[in-house]
Coordinates of C-alpha atoms in Angstrom, one line a residue:
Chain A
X141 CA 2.6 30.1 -18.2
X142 CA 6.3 29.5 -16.5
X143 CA 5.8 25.8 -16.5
X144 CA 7.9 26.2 -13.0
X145 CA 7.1 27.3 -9.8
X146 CA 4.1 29.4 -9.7
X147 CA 2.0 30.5 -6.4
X148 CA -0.9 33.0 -6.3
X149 CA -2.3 35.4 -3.2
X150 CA -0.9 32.7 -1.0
X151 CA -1.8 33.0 2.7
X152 CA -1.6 30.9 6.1
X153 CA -2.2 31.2 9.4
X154 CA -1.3 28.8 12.3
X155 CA -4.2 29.8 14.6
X156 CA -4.1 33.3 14.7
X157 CA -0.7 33.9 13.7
X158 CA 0.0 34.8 10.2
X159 CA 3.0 32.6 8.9
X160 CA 2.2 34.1 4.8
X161 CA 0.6 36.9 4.0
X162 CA -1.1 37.4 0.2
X163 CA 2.5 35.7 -1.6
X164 CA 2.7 35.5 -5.0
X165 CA 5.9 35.1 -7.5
X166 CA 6.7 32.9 -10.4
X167 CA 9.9 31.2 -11.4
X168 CA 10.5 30.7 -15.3
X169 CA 12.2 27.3 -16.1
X170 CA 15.9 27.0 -16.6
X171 CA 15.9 29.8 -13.3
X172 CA 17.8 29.3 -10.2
X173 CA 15.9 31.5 -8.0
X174 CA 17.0 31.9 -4.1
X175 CA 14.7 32.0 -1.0
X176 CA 16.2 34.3 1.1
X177 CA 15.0 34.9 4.8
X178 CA 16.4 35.5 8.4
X179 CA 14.7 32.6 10.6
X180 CA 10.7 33.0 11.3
X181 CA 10.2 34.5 7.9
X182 CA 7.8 31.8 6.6
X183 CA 10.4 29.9 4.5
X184 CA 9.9 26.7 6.1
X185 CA 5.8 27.1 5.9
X186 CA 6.1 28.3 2.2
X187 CA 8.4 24.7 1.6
X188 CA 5.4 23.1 3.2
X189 CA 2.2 24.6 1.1
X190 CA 4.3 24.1 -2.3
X191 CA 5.5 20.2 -1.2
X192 CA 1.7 19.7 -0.3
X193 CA 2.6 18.9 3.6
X194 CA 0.3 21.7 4.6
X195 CA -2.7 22.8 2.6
X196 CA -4.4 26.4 2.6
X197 CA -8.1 25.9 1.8
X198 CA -9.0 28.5 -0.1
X199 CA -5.9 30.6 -0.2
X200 CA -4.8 31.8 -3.7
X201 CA -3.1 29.2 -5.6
X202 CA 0.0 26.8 -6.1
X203 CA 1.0 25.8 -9.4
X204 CA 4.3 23.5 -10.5
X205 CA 5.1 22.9 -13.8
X206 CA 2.0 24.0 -15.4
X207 CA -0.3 21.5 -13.0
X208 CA -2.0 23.2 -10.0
X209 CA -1.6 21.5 -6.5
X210 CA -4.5 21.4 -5.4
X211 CA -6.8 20.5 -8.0
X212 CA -4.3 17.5 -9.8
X213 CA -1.6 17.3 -6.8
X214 CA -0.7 13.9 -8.3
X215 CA 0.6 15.5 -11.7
X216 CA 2.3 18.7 -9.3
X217 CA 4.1 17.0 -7.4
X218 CA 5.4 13.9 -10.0
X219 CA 7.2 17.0 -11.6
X220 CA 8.9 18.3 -8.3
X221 CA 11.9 16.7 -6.5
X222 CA 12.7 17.9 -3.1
X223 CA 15.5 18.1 -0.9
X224 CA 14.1 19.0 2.8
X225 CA 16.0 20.9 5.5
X226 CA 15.9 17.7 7.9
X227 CA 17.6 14.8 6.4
X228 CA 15.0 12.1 5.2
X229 CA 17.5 9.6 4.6
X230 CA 16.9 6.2 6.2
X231 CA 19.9 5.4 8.0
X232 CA 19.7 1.5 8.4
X233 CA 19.4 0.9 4.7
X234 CA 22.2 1.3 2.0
X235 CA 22.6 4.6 -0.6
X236 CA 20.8 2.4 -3.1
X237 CA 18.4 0.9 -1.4
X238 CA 17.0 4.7 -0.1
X239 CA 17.1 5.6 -3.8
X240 CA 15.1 2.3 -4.4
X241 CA 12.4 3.1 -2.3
X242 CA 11.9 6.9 -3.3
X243 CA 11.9 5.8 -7.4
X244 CA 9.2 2.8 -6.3
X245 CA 7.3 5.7 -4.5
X246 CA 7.3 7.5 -7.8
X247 CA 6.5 4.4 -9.8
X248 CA 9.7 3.5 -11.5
X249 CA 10.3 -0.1 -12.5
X250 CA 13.4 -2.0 -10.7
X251 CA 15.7 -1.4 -14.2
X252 CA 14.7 2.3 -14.4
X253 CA 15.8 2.8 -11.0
X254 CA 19.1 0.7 -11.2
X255 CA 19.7 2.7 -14.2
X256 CA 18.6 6.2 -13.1
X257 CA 20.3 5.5 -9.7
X258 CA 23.5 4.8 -11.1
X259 CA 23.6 8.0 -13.4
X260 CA 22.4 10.4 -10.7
X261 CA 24.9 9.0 -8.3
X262 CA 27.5 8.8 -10.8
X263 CA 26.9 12.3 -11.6
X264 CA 27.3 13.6 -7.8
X265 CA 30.2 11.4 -7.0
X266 CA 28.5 9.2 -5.4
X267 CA 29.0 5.8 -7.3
X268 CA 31.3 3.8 -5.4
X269 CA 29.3 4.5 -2.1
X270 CA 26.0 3.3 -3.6
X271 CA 26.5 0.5 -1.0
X272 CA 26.9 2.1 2.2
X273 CA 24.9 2.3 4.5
X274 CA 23.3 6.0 5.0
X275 CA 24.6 5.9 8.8
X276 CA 27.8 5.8 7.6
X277 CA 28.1 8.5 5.3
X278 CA 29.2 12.1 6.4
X279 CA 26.8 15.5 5.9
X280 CA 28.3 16.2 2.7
X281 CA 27.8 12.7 0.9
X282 CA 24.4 12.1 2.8
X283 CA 23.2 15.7 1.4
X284 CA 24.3 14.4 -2.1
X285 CA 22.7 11.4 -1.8
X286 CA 19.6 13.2 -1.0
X287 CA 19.9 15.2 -4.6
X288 CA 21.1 12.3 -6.5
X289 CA 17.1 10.5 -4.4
X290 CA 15.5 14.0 -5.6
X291 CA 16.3 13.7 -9.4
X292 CA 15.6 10.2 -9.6
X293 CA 12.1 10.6 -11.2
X294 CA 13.6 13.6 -13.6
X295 CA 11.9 16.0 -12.3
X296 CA 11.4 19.6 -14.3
X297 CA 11.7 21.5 -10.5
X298 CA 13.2 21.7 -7.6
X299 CA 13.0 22.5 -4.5
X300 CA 15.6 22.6 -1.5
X301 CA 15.3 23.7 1.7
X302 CA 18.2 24.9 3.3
X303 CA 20.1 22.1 2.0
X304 CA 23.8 23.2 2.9
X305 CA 22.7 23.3 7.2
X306 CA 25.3 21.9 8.6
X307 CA 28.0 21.5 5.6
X308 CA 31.5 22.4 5.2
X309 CA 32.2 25.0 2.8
X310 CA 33.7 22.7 0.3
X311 CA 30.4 20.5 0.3
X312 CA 28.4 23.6 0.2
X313 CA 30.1 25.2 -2.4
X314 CA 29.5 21.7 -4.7
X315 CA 26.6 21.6 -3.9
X316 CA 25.5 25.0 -5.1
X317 CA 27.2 25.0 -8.0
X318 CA 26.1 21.3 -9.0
X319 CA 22.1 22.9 -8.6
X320 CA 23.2 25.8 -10.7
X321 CA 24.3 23.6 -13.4
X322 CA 20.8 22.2 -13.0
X323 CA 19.0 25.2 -13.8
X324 CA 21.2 25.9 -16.6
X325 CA 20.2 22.8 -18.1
X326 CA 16.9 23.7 -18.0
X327 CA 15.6 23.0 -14.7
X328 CA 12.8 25.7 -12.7
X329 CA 15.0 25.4 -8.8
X330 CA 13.5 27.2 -6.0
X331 CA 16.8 27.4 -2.9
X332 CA 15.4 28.7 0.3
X333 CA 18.6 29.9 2.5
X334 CA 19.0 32.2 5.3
X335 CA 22.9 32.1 4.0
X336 CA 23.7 35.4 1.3
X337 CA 27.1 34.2 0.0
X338 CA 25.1 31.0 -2.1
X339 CA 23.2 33.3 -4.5
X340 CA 24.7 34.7 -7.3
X341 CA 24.3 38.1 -9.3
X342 CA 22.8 36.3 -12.2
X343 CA 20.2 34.7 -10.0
X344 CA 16.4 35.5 -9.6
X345 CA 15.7 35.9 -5.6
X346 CA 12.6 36.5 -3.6
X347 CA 13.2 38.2 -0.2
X348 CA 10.9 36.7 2.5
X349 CA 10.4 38.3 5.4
X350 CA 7.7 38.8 8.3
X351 CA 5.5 36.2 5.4
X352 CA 5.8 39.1 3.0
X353 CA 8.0 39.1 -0.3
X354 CA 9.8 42.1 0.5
X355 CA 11.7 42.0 -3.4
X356 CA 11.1 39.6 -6.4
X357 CA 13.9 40.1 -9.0
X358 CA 17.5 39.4 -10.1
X359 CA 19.9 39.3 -6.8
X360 CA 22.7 41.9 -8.7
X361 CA 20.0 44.3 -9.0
X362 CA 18.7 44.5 -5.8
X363 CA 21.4 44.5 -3.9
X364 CA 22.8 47.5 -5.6
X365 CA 26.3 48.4 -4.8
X366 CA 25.8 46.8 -1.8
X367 CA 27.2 43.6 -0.4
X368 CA 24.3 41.4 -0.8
X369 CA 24.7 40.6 3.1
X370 CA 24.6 44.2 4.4
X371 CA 21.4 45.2 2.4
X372 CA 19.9 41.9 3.6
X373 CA 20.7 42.7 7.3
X374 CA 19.6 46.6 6.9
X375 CA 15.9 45.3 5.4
X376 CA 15.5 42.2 7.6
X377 CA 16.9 44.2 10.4
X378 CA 18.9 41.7 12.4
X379 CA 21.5 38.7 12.0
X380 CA 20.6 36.5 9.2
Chain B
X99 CA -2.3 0.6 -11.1
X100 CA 1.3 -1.2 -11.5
X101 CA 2.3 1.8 -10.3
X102 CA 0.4 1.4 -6.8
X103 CA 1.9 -2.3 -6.7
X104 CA 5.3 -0.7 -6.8
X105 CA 4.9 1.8 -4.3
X106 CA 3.1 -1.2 -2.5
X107 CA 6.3 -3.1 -2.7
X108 CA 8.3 -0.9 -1.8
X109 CA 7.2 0.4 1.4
X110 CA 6.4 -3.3 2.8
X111 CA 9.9 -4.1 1.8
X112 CA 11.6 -1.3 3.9
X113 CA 9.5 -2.4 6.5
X114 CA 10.7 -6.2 6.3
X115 CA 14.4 -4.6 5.9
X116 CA 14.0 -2.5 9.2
X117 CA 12.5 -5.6 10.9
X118 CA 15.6 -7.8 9.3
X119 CA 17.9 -4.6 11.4
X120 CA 16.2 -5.0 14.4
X121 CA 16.4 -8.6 15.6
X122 CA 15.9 -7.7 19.5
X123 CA 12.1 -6.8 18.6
X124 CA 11.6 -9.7 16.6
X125 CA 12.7 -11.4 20.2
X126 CA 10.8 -9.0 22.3
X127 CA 7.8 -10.0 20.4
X128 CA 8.0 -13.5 20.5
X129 CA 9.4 -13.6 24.1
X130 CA 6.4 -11.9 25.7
X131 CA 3.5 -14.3 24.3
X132 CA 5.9 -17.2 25.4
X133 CA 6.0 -15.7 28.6
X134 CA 2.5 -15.8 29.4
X135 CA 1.9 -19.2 27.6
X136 CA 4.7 -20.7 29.8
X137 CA 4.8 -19.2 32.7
X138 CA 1.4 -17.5 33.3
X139 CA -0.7 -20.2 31.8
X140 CA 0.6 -22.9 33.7
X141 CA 0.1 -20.7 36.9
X142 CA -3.5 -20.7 35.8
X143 CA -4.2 -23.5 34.9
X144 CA -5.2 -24.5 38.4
X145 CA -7.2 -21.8 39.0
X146 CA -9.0 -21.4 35.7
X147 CA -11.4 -24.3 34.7
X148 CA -12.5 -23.4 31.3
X149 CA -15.8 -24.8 30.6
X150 CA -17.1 -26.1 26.6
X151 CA -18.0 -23.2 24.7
X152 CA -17.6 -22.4 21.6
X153 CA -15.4 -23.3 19.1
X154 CA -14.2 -25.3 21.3
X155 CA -16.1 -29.2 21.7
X156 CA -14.1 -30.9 24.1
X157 CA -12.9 -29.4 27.6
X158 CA -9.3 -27.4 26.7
X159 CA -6.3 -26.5 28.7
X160 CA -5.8 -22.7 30.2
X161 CA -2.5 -23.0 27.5
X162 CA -4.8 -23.7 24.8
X163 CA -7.2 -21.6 25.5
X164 CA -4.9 -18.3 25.5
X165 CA -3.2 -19.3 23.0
X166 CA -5.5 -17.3 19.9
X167 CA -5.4 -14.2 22.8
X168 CA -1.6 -14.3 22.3
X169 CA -1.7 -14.3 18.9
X170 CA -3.9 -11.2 19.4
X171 CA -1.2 -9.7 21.7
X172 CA 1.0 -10.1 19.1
X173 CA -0.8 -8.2 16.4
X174 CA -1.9 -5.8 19.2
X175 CA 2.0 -4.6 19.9
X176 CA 3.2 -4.6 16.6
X177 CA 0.2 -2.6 15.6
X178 CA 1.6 0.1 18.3
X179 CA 5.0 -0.8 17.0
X180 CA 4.0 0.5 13.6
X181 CA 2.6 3.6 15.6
X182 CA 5.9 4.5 17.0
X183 CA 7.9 3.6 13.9
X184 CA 5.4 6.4 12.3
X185 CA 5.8 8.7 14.8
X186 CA 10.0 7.9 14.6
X187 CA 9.6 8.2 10.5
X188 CA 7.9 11.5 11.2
X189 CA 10.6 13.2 13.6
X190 CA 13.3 11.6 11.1
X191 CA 11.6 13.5 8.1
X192 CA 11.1 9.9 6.3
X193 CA 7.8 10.1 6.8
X194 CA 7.7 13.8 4.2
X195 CA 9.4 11.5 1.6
X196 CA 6.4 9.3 1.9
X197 CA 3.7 11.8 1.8
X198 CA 5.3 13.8 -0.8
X199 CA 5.1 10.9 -3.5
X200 CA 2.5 11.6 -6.4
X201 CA 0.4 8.7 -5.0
X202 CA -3.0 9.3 -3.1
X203 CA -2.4 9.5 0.3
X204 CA -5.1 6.6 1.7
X205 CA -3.0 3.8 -0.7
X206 CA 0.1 5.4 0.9
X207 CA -1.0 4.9 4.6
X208 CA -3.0 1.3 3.5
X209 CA 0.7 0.3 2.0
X210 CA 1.9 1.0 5.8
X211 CA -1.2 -1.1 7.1
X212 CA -0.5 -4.2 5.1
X213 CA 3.3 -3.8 5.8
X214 CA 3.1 -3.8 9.5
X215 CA 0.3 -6.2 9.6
X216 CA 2.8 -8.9 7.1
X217 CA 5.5 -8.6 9.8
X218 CA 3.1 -9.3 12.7
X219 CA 1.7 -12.4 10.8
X220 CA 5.2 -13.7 10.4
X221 CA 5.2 -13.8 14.2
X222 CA 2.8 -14.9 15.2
X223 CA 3.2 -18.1 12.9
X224 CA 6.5 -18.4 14.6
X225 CA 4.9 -18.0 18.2
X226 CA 2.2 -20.7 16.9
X227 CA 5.5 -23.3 15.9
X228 CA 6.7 -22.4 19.3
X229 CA 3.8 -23.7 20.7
X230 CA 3.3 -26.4 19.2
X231 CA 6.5 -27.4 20.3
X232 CA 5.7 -27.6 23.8
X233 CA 2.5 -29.6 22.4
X234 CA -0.1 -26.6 22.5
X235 CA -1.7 -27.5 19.0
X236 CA -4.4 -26.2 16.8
X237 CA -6.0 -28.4 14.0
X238 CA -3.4 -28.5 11.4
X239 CA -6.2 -26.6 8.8
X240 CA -6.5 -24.3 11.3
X241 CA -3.2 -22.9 10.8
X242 CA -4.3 -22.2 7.5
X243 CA -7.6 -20.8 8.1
X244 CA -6.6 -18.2 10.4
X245 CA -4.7 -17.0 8.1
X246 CA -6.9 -13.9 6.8
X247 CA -8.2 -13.9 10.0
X248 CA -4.5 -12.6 11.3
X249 CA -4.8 -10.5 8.4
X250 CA -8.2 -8.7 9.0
X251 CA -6.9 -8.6 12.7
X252 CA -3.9 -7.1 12.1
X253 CA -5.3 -4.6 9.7
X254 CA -7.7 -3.5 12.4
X255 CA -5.0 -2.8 14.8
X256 CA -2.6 -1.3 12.7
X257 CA -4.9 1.2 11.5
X258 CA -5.7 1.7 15.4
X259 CA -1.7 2.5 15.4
X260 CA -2.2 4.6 12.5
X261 CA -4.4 6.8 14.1
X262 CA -2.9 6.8 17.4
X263 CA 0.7 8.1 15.8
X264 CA -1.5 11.0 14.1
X265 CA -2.0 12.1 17.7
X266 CA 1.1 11.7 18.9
X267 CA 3.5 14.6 18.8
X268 CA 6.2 13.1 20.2
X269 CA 8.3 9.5 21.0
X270 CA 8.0 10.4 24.4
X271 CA 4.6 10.4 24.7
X272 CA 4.8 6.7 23.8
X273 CA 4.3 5.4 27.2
X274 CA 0.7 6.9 27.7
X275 CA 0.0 4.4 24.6
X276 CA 0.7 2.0 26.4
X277 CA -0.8 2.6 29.8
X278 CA -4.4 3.9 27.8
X279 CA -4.5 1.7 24.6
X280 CA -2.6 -1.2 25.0
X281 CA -3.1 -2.6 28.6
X282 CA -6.8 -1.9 28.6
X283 CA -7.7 -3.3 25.1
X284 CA -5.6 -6.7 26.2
X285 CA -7.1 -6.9 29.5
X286 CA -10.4 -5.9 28.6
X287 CA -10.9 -8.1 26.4
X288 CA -11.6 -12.1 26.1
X289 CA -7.8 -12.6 25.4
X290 CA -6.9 -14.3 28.8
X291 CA -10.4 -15.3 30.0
X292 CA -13.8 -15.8 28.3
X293 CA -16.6 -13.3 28.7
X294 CA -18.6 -15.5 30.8
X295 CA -16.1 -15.5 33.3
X296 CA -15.6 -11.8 33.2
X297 CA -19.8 -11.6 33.6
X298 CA -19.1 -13.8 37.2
X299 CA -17.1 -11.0 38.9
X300 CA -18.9 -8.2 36.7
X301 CA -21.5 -7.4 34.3
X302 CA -20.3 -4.3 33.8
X303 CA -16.5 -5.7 32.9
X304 CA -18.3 -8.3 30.6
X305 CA -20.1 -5.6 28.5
X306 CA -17.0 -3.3 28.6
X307 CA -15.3 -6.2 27.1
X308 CA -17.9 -7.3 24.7
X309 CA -17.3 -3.9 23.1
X310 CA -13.8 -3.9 23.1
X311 CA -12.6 -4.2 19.3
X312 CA -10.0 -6.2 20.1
X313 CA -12.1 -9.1 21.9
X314 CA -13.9 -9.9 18.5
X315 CA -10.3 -10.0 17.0
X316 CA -9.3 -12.3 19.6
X317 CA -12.6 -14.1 19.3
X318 CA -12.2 -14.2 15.0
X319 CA -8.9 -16.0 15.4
X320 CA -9.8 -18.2 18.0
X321 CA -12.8 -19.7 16.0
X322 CA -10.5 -19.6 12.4
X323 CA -8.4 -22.0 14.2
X324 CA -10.8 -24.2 15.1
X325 CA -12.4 -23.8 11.4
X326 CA -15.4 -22.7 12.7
X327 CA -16.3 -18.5 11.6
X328 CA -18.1 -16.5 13.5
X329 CA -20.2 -13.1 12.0
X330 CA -20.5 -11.2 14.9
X331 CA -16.5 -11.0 15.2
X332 CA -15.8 -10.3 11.3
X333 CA -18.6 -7.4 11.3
X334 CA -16.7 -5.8 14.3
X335 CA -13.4 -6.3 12.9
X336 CA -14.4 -5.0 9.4
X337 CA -16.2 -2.1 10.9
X338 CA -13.6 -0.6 13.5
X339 CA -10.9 -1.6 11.0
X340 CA -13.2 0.8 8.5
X341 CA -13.6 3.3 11.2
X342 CA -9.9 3.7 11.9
X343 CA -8.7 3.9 8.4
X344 CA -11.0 6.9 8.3
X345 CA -9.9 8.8 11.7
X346 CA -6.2 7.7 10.1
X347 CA -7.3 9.5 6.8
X348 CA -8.3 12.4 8.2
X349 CA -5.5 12.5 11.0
X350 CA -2.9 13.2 7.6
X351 CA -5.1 15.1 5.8
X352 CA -2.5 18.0 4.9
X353 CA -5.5 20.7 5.8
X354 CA -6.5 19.5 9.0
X355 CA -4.4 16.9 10.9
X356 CA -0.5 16.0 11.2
X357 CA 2.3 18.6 9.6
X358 CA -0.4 21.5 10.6
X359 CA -0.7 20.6 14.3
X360 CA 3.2 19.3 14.2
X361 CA 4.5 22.9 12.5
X362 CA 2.2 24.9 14.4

């Protein structure tokens, strides 16, 4: 058992158009393991099945932290925190409050979530804004108030979805290297990109493409000699 | 289960907060009853006798008589109002944040239900003050006793948004909501005149209307305020409100409804 992400002869079909074909892979705790996929891959449909948005009756089988989706989703998904590739914040209320609501949706008392809010805000630099108002808050800060909402609950995974769309490459690189701390400490991340230059050698990635896993391993050694980009474009065979 | 209370308080409290933000629909809502109280009812009055029928004992004004039909309308918009918050929560990706908390998805939706249906109560207890200002009054213990009359009502018709914003793929389609949901439930109903006065022009009209959900809400509020109950209205309330929670259910089950249709 990997006690992180782990999803069995997964398939789906939006009428009759396959979006996954027969995907399975694992990801170990204390793994940062990258998504990668040119656009139409099945990324965002894969985000959906393991988040619980969509379900695949009787197709194969999701499991996240040891707890499997579909039979105890309530246990699955209480150990997952997710940052989705279309904000989520709501704009008219403040940084805290939006935290507030997510911990109260995960059953946290009011202390634990002025507490846990603080900390996870603190630790992303986000402190002194806890009383803005979302609207107000540029791409960068809204992203990290969106992983400072997704680790509220202390989750053992998770999951983001193209979370540096749309961000400078200061706020991206933060970002990516704040998640990699994450793993290191321990925590199972699954980081679907379409973007090469965020995974690292040392970093477990699944190639997605045409709803196949086209290679399930450690990004230095399949990329070869290659730049990681160049052997991406010659598999997926087009612009990323 | 303190858990569920939390989650509970939670999402009726953002709901209060985004009402709190949006202080031109808290006027929209109010200003539209008023409206017909005011201005339509006293063109009517002329025109419409109505007669002594139940609850009522004495002969009452046009004003008066409307008055529980407004407090329908009320409920009936901000039902639909909840249905395009929903739909504008789903196109925002709030709404993924809701359905992706470890809570079962029928409490999460009922939380939406009591929230929207809190907000509309709160209005239409400030219409009713309103009214009574300009000396359209119920029985002061009838203020009281419609109270989980308003509720049941407002439950009924949120769930009716609930399953309309299932449906809907899009803000835009908003206006057919309107045109198909809202201005033949009010209209067809016993809102603005009583069924026996519908039955003069058509029989037809009067059934149509007897079957209307939304008349037997109308009709549940109208007798609460006059402390008088009637069985026929609760059953019908209780049952559609039951039978929309259900299509609601289904509408976000994950393996049939919503994010399938929406991604597909």
């Amino acid at each position: 058992m990997t006690n992180g992400f782990e999803a069995r002869d997964l398939s789906f079909q939006y009428g009759a158009t396959d979006a996954l074909k027969n995907i399975s892979f694992e990801i170990a705790r204390g793994q940062f393991c990258a998504l990668l996929g040119p656009n139409g891959a099945g990324k965002s449909t894969l985000v959906s099945l393991l988040t619980r948005l969509l379900v695949a009756p009787g197709s194969g089988e999701i499991r996240l932290a040891g707890h499997s989706l579909g039979r105890s989703p309530r246990n699955a998904l209480a150990a997952l925190g997710v940052v989705f590739q279309q904000p989520t914040l709501d704009l008219d209320l403040t940084v805290r409050q939006n935290l507030a609501y997510f911990g109260a949706l995960h059953g946290l008392s009011r202390r634990d979530i002025r507490i846990r809010s603080d900390a996870a805000l603190d630790r992303l630099g986000m402190l002194e804004r806890a009383e803005e108002r979302a609207r107000n808050l540029n791409g960068g800060h809204r992203r990290r108030t969106e992983l400072a909402r997704a680790l509220l609950h202390h989750p053992r995974m998770l999951l983001l979805d193209e979370p540096t769309v749309g961000l400078d490459a200061a706020a991206r690189a933060a970002i990516t290297d704040h998640v990699h701390d994450l793993a290191d400490q321990g925590m199972s991340v699954l980081w679907t990109t379409h973007l090469t230059d965020e995974v690292r050698d040392s970093d477990h990635l699944l190639v997605l493409h045409q709803g196949q896993i086209l290679e399930d391993g450690k990004a230095g050694d399949i990329r070869g000699g290659a730049r990681l980009q160049d052997w991406f474009l010659e598999r997926t065979g087009g612009l990323s | 289960m303190i858990i569920w209370l939390r989650a509970l308080r939670a999402i009726v409290g953002r709901d209060f907060l985004r009402f709190v933000h949006q202080r031109e629909r808290f006027l929209a809502a109010l200003v539209r009853p008023l409206v017909w109280l005011l201005v339509f009812a006293a063109g009517f009055r002329a025109a419409l006798g109505v007669s002594i029928t139940p609850p009522y004992q004495t002969y009452i004004t046009y004003e008066t008589y409307i008055v529980p039909g407004l407090c329908g309308m009320i409920l009936l918009f901000n039902g639909m109002q909840s249905s395009l918050s929903l739909v504008y929560d789903r196109e925002i990706g709030t709404m993924r944040l809701l359905l992706t908390s470890p809570l079962p998805r029928w409490w999460l939706l009922v939380c939406r239900l009591i929230g929207s249906t809190i907000i509309s109560i709160l209005q239409v207890y400030t219409f009713l003050f309103i009214a009574g200002l300009f000396g359209i009054t119920m029985p002061p213990l009838g203020y009281v006793a419609v109270l989980p009359g308003l509720m049941m009502a407002g439950l009924m018709l949120s769930a009716l948004g609930l399953v309309l914003s299932s449906f809907i793929k899009q803000l835009e389609n908003f206006a057919g909501v309107m045109n198909f949901v809202i201005f033949p439930m009010f209209f067809l109903s016993s809102a603005l005149y009583p069924l026996w006065k519908m039955a003069e022009s058509s029989d037809l009209l009067r059934d149509i209307c007897a079957l209307n959900p939304f008349t037997h809400a109308v009709e549940m509020i109208r007798y609460l305020l006059y402390l008088d109950f009637s069985w026929t209205a609760l059953i019908w309330v209780v049952t559609s409100t039951a039978a929309f929670l259900g299509m609601a259910i289904w509408g976000y089950d994950p393996a049939r409804g919503l994010m399938k249709r929406k991604s597909g």
